[in-house]
Amino acid sequence: MRAVVYTETGPSSVLHLVDRPVPEPGPGEVRVRLVRAGVNPTDWKFRAVMGSDFDEVAPGQDGAGVVDALGEGVTDLAVGDRVWLVLAQYQRPYGTAVDQTVQPAAFVTKLPEGVSYDVGADLGVPAVTAHRALTSGDVDRLAPGTMAGTTVLVAGGAGAVGNAAVQLAVWAGATVVTTVSSDEKAALARAAGAHHVVDYTTQDVVAAVREVAPDGVDLVVEVSPAQNIGIDVEVVRNHGTIAYYANNGGDSFSMPVRETFSKNLRFQGLIVYTLDRELLAHALEDVTAAVAAGAFHVGEEAGLPLHRYPLERLAEAHDAVEGGVVGKVLIDISDD
Ligand SMILES: NC(=O)c1ccc[n+]([C@@H]2O[C@H](COP(=O)([O-])OP(=O)(O)OC[C@H]3O[C@@H](n4cnc5c(N)ncnc54)[C@H](OP(=O)(O)O)[C@@H]3O)[C@@H](O)[C@H]2O)c1
């Protein structure tokens, strides 16, 4: 089978196409023939700077395809099932930049009928991250109505995680305010379903959010705490939560002690890799339910323009994500 691999940390030129034997699933594992893979910032960051415990790595945490072999003891999946993957390259060398990947059954989720592989390949990192961020406060599961009556501020609503957070929060019934840095991104955030969009480069974010939520927002989903912590602390309500998942714009932040304890604030950091497995299972269930309900889409009309590359051009796909392309980078691996 084809695999795009790297054997040393470095620029995207370390990625190269090789031929490898088709892997066999062990007990509790399934093999998936990939149709589509999704590329996320984590893929290029590990390749470029974080390194790996393995001699050879085929990157890619996200993807969607068809189950084509079952390991011993797997009973809740069948050959032929259409599925989406999460954490595909976590603690294993071969992720989704391959024709076929072997995965623990717990990380393989059935794709609801009629849902495209494009959607399936976008769910793993972005939607699971968004789910955990949205369930960091008073709401612990997402379903229609669970966030009714709450207001969420999603920083960066045109980003991949931001887009997923907006779509999931709207589905769960929240009022969603989001920030962007341009008119183009504002249009995308609206297309994702955001009720209020604030351009943080031209508007007073605190004043704009206060207009929507005079008593403060219940939850902030934050991509850039280093830059936005001051705003977040000002706009969040008493007993609110600030959930942060990235270090865009800086590696550290400081916060006013009295003001934050006086507001009974909660700060929730999160990362998909080591997320408690029960919380992960909840995310897989709820995200799949949102998708099945037709509440989660990809493409420009859903605020997430798609950029497609064939597997052999994975290096260009990594570069596009590293360069901050707006939307979702997908890898076409095989025919639907
Ligand atoms: N912890 C985790 O498990 C986890 C999971 C997924 C992703 N991440 C990390 O999260 C980050 C985003 O991932 P992504 O896939 O969503 O990337 P992306 O599609 O490139 O989106 C990043 C978004 O962040 C926005 N942004 C940056 N600085 C901002 C600021 N000061 N205020 C408001 N918005 C701001 C950008 O919008 P503007 O350009 O308009 O500012 C952009 O829309 C990456 O660093 C990634 O590694 C972490």
Coordinates of C-alpha atoms and ligand atoms in Angstrom, one line a residue:
M1 CA 0.0 0.0 0.0
R2 CA 1.0 3.6 -0.4
A3 CA 2.1 5.6 2.6
V4 CA 3.6 9.1 2.9
V5 CA 6.1 9.0 5.7
Y6 CA 8.9 10.9 7.4
T7 CA 11.9 9.5 9.2
E8 CA 13.3 12.7 10.6
T9 CA 11.9 16.0 11.9
G10 CA 12.0 18.9 9.5
P11 CA 10.3 20.9 6.8
S12 CA 7.6 19.3 4.6
S13 CA 10.3 18.1 2.2
V14 CA 11.0 15.2 4.7
L15 CA 7.7 13.7 3.6
H16 CA 8.0 11.1 0.9
L17 CA 5.9 8.4 -0.7
V18 CA 6.8 4.8 0.0
D19 CA 5.3 1.4 -0.5
R20 CA 4.6 -0.6 2.7
P21 CA 2.9 -4.0 3.4
V22 CA -0.8 -3.8 4.2
P23 CA -1.1 -4.0 8.0
E24 CA -3.2 -6.7 9.7
P25 CA -5.5 -5.8 12.6
G26 CA -4.7 -7.3 16.0
P27 CA -7.2 -8.1 18.8
G28 CA -9.5 -5.2 19.3
E29 CA -8.4 -3.4 16.2
V30 CA -9.9 -2.8 12.8
R31 CA -8.4 -2.0 9.4
V32 CA -9.8 0.9 7.5
R33 CA -9.4 1.6 3.8
L34 CA -9.1 5.4 3.7
V35 CA -11.1 7.5 1.3
R36 CA -10.3 10.9 2.7
A37 CA -7.9 12.3 5.4
G38 CA -8.1 15.6 7.1
V39 CA -4.9 17.6 7.8
N40 CA -4.6 19.6 11.1
P41 CA -2.0 22.0 12.5
T42 CA -0.9 19.2 14.9
D43 CA 0.3 17.1 11.9
W44 CA 2.8 19.6 10.7
K45 CA 3.8 20.7 14.2
F46 CA 4.8 17.1 15.1
R47 CA 6.6 16.6 11.8
A48 CA 8.4 19.9 12.1
V49 CA 9.3 20.4 15.7
M50 CA 8.0 17.8 18.1
G51 CA 9.5 14.7 16.7
S52 CA 8.3 11.2 17.3
D53 CA 9.1 8.0 19.2
F54 CA 9.0 6.0 15.9
D55 CA 11.6 5.5 13.3
E56 CA 9.1 6.1 10.5
V57 CA 5.8 8.0 10.8
A58 CA 2.9 8.4 8.4
P59 CA 1.2 11.5 9.9
G60 CA -2.5 12.2 10.1
Q61 CA -4.9 11.9 13.1
D62 CA -8.1 12.3 11.0
G63 CA -9.7 10.4 8.2
A64 CA -12.7 8.6 7.0
G65 CA -13.1 5.4 5.0
V66 CA -14.5 1.9 5.0
V67 CA -13.7 -1.0 7.4
D68 CA -12.0 -3.7 5.4
A69 CA -10.8 -6.2 8.1
L70 CA -11.6 -6.9 11.7
G71 CA -9.3 -8.1 14.5
E72 CA -10.3 -10.7 17.1
G73 CA -13.0 -9.6 19.5
V74 CA -14.4 -6.7 17.5
T75 CA -18.2 -7.0 17.5
D76 CA -19.6 -3.5 17.1
L77 CA -18.1 -2.8 13.6
A78 CA -18.4 -4.9 10.4
V79 CA -16.5 -5.1 7.2
G80 CA -18.0 -2.5 4.8
D81 CA -19.0 0.0 7.5
R82 CA -18.3 3.6 6.6
V83 CA -16.4 5.2 9.5
W84 CA -14.6 8.2 10.7
L85 CA -11.4 8.1 12.8
V86 CA -10.0 10.0 15.7
L87 CA -6.4 10.0 17.1
A88 CA -5.3 7.7 14.3
Q89 CA -1.6 8.5 14.7
Y90 CA -1.6 8.7 18.5
Q91 CA 1.0 6.3 20.0
R92 CA 1.3 4.5 16.7
P93 CA 3.5 5.1 13.7
Y94 CA 1.0 5.0 10.9
G95 CA -1.9 7.5 10.9
T96 CA -4.1 8.5 7.9
A97 CA -1.5 9.4 5.2
V98 CA -1.8 5.8 4.0
D99 CA -4.1 3.7 1.9
Q100 CA -5.0 1.4 4.8
T101 CA -4.7 2.0 8.5
V102 CA -5.1 -0.2 11.6
Q103 CA -6.8 1.4 14.5
P104 CA -8.2 0.5 17.9
A105 CA -12.0 -0.1 17.5
A106 CA -12.7 2.5 20.2
F107 CA -11.3 5.2 17.9
V108 CA -13.4 4.1 14.9
T109 CA -16.9 5.5 14.7
K110 CA -19.6 4.7 12.2
L111 CA -20.4 7.5 9.8
P112 CA -24.2 8.1 9.7
E113 CA -25.9 7.2 6.4
G114 CA -25.6 9.8 3.7
V115 CA -22.8 11.8 5.5
S116 CA -19.9 12.4 3.2
Y117 CA -16.3 11.3 3.7
D118 CA -15.4 15.0 3.5
V119 CA -17.4 15.6 6.7
G120 CA -16.0 12.4 8.3
A121 CA -12.4 13.5 7.7
D122 CA -13.0 16.9 9.4
L123 CA -14.5 15.5 12.6
G124 CA -11.6 14.1 14.6
V125 CA -9.4 16.9 15.9
P126 CA -11.6 19.9 15.2
A127 CA -15.0 18.5 16.3
V128 CA -13.7 16.6 19.3
T129 CA -11.7 19.7 20.5
A130 CA -14.8 21.8 20.0
H131 CA -16.9 19.3 21.9
R132 CA -14.6 19.3 24.9
A133 CA -14.4 23.1 24.9
L134 CA -18.1 23.4 24.8
T135 CA -18.6 20.9 27.6
S136 CA -16.0 22.5 29.9
G137 CA -18.6 24.6 31.8
D138 CA -22.0 23.9 33.1
V139 CA -23.1 21.7 30.1
D140 CA -21.5 18.2 30.0
R141 CA -23.2 16.7 26.9
L142 CA -24.2 18.3 23.6
A143 CA -27.6 17.6 22.1
P144 CA -30.4 19.8 20.9
G145 CA -31.3 22.1 23.7
T146 CA -28.5 21.3 26.2
M147 CA -27.0 24.8 25.6
A148 CA -30.3 26.6 25.3
G149 CA -30.3 29.9 27.2
T150 CA -26.5 30.1 27.2
T151 CA -24.2 32.4 25.3
V152 CA -20.8 31.3 24.0
L153 CA -18.0 33.4 22.7
V154 CA -15.9 31.4 20.1
A155 CA -12.6 33.2 19.4
G156 CA -11.7 32.7 15.7
G157 CA -14.9 31.4 14.3
A158 CA -13.4 31.0 10.8
G159 CA -10.8 28.5 12.0
A160 CA -11.3 24.8 11.7
V161 CA -11.9 24.3 15.4
G162 CA -13.8 27.6 15.6
N163 CA -16.1 26.4 12.8
A164 CA -16.8 23.2 14.6
A165 CA -17.4 25.0 17.9
V166 CA -19.9 27.4 16.2
Q167 CA -21.8 24.5 14.4
L168 CA -22.0 22.3 17.5
A169 CA -22.9 25.2 19.9
V170 CA -25.7 26.3 17.5
W171 CA -27.0 22.7 17.3
A172 CA -27.0 22.5 21.1
G173 CA -29.1 25.7 21.2
A174 CA -26.6 28.3 22.4
T175 CA -26.4 31.9 21.2
V176 CA -23.0 32.1 19.5
V177 CA -20.8 35.2 19.3
T178 CA -17.6 34.8 17.4
T179 CA -14.5 36.9 16.5
V180 CA -12.8 37.1 13.2
S181 CA -10.2 39.4 11.6
S182 CA -11.7 40.2 8.2
D183 CA -14.9 40.5 6.2
E184 CA -14.2 37.3 4.4
K185 CA -13.9 35.4 7.7
A186 CA -17.0 37.2 9.0
A187 CA -19.0 35.8 6.1
L188 CA -17.6 32.3 6.8
A189 CA -18.5 32.5 10.5
R190 CA -22.0 33.6 9.6
A191 CA -22.2 30.7 7.2
A192 CA -21.2 28.4 10.0
G193 CA -24.3 29.7 11.9
A194 CA -22.8 32.3 14.3
H195 CA -25.5 34.7 15.5
H196 CA -23.1 37.6 16.1
V197 CA -19.8 38.2 14.5
V198 CA -17.2 40.7 15.8
D199 CA -14.2 41.8 13.8
Y200 CA -11.5 42.0 16.5
T201 CA -9.2 44.1 14.3
T202 CA -11.7 46.9 13.9
Q203 CA -14.3 46.6 16.7
D204 CA -14.2 46.9 20.5
V205 CA -14.8 43.2 21.3
V206 CA -15.7 43.7 24.9
A207 CA -18.4 46.3 24.0
A208 CA -19.7 44.2 21.2
V209 CA -20.0 41.1 23.3
R210 CA -21.6 43.0 26.2
E211 CA -24.3 44.2 23.8
V212 CA -25.2 40.6 23.1
A213 CA -24.7 39.4 26.7
P214 CA -25.0 42.2 29.2
D215 CA -24.3 39.9 32.1
G216 CA -21.5 38.2 30.4
V217 CA -21.1 35.0 28.3
D218 CA -21.3 31.6 30.0
L219 CA -18.4 30.2 28.2
V220 CA -15.4 31.3 26.1
V221 CA -13.8 28.9 23.6
E222 CA -10.3 30.4 23.2
V223 CA -7.6 29.8 20.6
S224 CA -5.3 32.6 21.7
P225 CA -5.4 33.0 25.5
A226 CA -2.1 34.9 25.3
Q227 CA -3.7 37.6 23.3
N228 CA -7.3 37.5 24.5
I229 CA -7.2 36.7 28.2
G230 CA -8.0 40.3 29.2
I231 CA -11.0 40.4 26.9
D232 CA -12.2 36.9 28.0
V233 CA -12.0 37.8 31.7
E234 CA -14.0 40.9 31.1
V235 CA -16.8 39.4 29.0
V236 CA -17.3 36.1 30.9
R237 CA -20.0 36.0 33.5
N238 CA -19.9 35.2 37.2
H239 CA -19.3 31.4 37.4
G240 CA -18.4 31.3 33.7
T241 CA -15.7 29.2 32.1
I242 CA -12.8 30.0 29.8
A243 CA -11.8 26.9 27.8
Y244 CA -8.5 27.2 25.9
Y245 CA -7.0 24.8 23.5
A246 CA -4.1 26.5 21.7
N247 CA -1.2 28.8 22.0
N248 CA -1.8 30.9 18.9
G249 CA -0.2 34.3 19.4
G250 CA 1.9 33.5 22.4
D251 CA 2.9 30.8 24.9
S252 CA 1.9 32.3 28.2
F253 CA -0.7 34.6 29.7
S254 CA -1.2 36.2 33.1
M255 CA -4.5 37.1 34.7
P256 CA -5.7 39.4 37.4
V257 CA -6.1 37.2 40.5
R258 CA -8.7 39.2 42.4
E259 CA -10.9 39.8 39.4
T260 CA -10.9 36.2 38.4
F261 CA -11.6 34.6 41.8
S262 CA -14.1 37.3 42.4
K263 CA -16.0 36.1 39.4
N264 CA -15.7 32.4 40.4
L265 CA -14.1 31.7 37.0
R266 CA -13.1 28.3 35.8
F267 CA -10.2 27.9 33.3
Q268 CA -10.2 24.6 31.4
G269 CA -7.2 23.7 29.3
L270 CA -7.7 20.8 26.9
I271 CA -6.0 18.6 24.4
V272 CA -7.5 15.8 22.4
Y273 CA -4.6 13.3 22.8
T274 CA -4.8 12.8 26.5
L275 CA -8.5 13.6 26.9
D276 CA -10.1 11.3 29.5
R277 CA -11.4 8.3 27.4
E278 CA -15.0 8.7 28.8
L279 CA -15.1 12.3 27.7
L280 CA -13.7 11.3 24.3
A281 CA -16.4 8.6 24.0
H282 CA -19.0 11.3 24.8
A283 CA -17.6 13.5 22.2
L284 CA -17.6 10.8 19.5
E285 CA -21.3 10.0 20.4
D286 CA -22.5 13.6 20.4
V287 CA -20.6 14.7 17.4
T288 CA -21.9 11.7 15.4
A289 CA -25.4 12.6 16.6
A290 CA -25.0 16.2 15.3
V291 CA -23.7 14.9 12.0
A292 CA -26.6 12.4 11.7
A293 CA -29.1 15.3 12.5
G294 CA -27.7 17.2 9.5
A295 CA -26.3 19.9 11.8
F296 CA -22.7 19.7 10.9
H297 CA -21.4 20.4 7.4
V298 CA -18.2 21.3 5.6
G299 CA -17.5 23.5 2.6
E300 CA -17.8 27.2 2.0
E301 CA -21.6 27.2 2.5
A302 CA -20.9 25.9 6.1
G303 CA -18.1 28.4 6.6
L304 CA -15.3 25.9 5.9
P305 CA -13.9 26.1 2.3
L306 CA -12.3 22.8 1.2
H307 CA -8.8 22.5 -0.2
R308 CA -8.0 19.1 -1.8
Y309 CA -4.7 17.4 -2.4
P310 CA -3.9 13.8 -3.6
L311 CA -1.9 11.7 -1.1
E312 CA 1.4 12.1 -3.0
R313 CA 1.1 15.9 -2.5
L314 CA 0.8 15.7 1.3
A315 CA 3.8 18.0 1.7
E316 CA 1.9 20.8 -0.1
A317 CA -1.1 20.1 2.1
H318 CA 1.0 20.4 5.3
D319 CA 2.5 23.7 4.0
A320 CA -1.0 25.0 3.3
V321 CA -2.1 24.3 6.9
E322 CA 1.2 25.7 8.3
G323 CA 0.6 28.8 6.1
G324 CA -2.8 29.4 7.7
V325 CA -5.0 28.5 4.8
V326 CA -8.6 29.4 5.6
G327 CA -10.8 26.3 5.7
K328 CA -10.1 22.6 5.7
V329 CA -7.3 20.8 3.9
L330 CA -8.4 17.3 2.8
I331 CA -6.4 14.5 1.2
D332 CA -8.1 12.4 -1.5
I333 CA -6.8 8.9 -0.9
S334 CA -9.2 6.6 -2.8
D335 CA -12.6 6.7 -4.6
D336 CA -15.7 6.8 -2.4
Ligands
LIG1 N1 -5.6 21.4 22.2 C1 -6.0 20.6 21.2 O1 -6.3 19.4 21.4 C2 -6.0 21.2 19.9 C3 -6.9 20.7 18.9 C4 -7.0 21.3 17.7 C5 -6.2 22.4 17.4 N2 -5.4 22.8 18.3 C6 -4.6 24.0 18.0 O2 -5.5 25.1 17.8 C7 -5.1 26.0 16.9 C8 -6.1 26.3 15.8 O3 -6.3 25.1 15.1 P1 -7.3 25.2 13.8 O4 -7.2 23.9 13.1 O5 -8.6 25.7 14.1 O6 -6.5 26.2 12.9 P2 -6.9 27.3 11.9 O7 -8.0 26.7 11.0 O8 -5.7 27.9 11.3 O9 -7.6 28.4 12.8 C9 -7.0 29.3 13.6 C10 -7.9 30.4 13.9 O10 -7.4 31.1 15.0 C11 -7.8 32.5 14.8 N3 -7.0 33.4 15.7 C12 -5.7 33.5 15.9 N4 -5.4 34.4 16.8 C13 -6.6 34.9 17.2 C14 -7.0 36.0 18.1 N5 -6.0 36.7 18.8 N6 -8.3 36.2 18.3 C15 -9.2 35.5 17.6 N7 -8.9 34.5 16.7 C16 -7.6 34.3 16.5 C17 -7.5 32.7 13.4 O11 -8.2 33.8 12.9 P3 -7.5 35.1 12.4 O12 -6.4 34.8 11.5 O13 -8.7 35.8 11.8 O14 -7.1 35.8 13.7 C18 -7.9 31.4 12.8 O15 -9.3 31.5 12.3 C19 -3.7 25.5 16.4 O16 -2.7 26.1 17.1 C20 -3.8 24.0 16.7 O17 -2.6 23.4 16.8 C21 -5.3 22.3 19.5

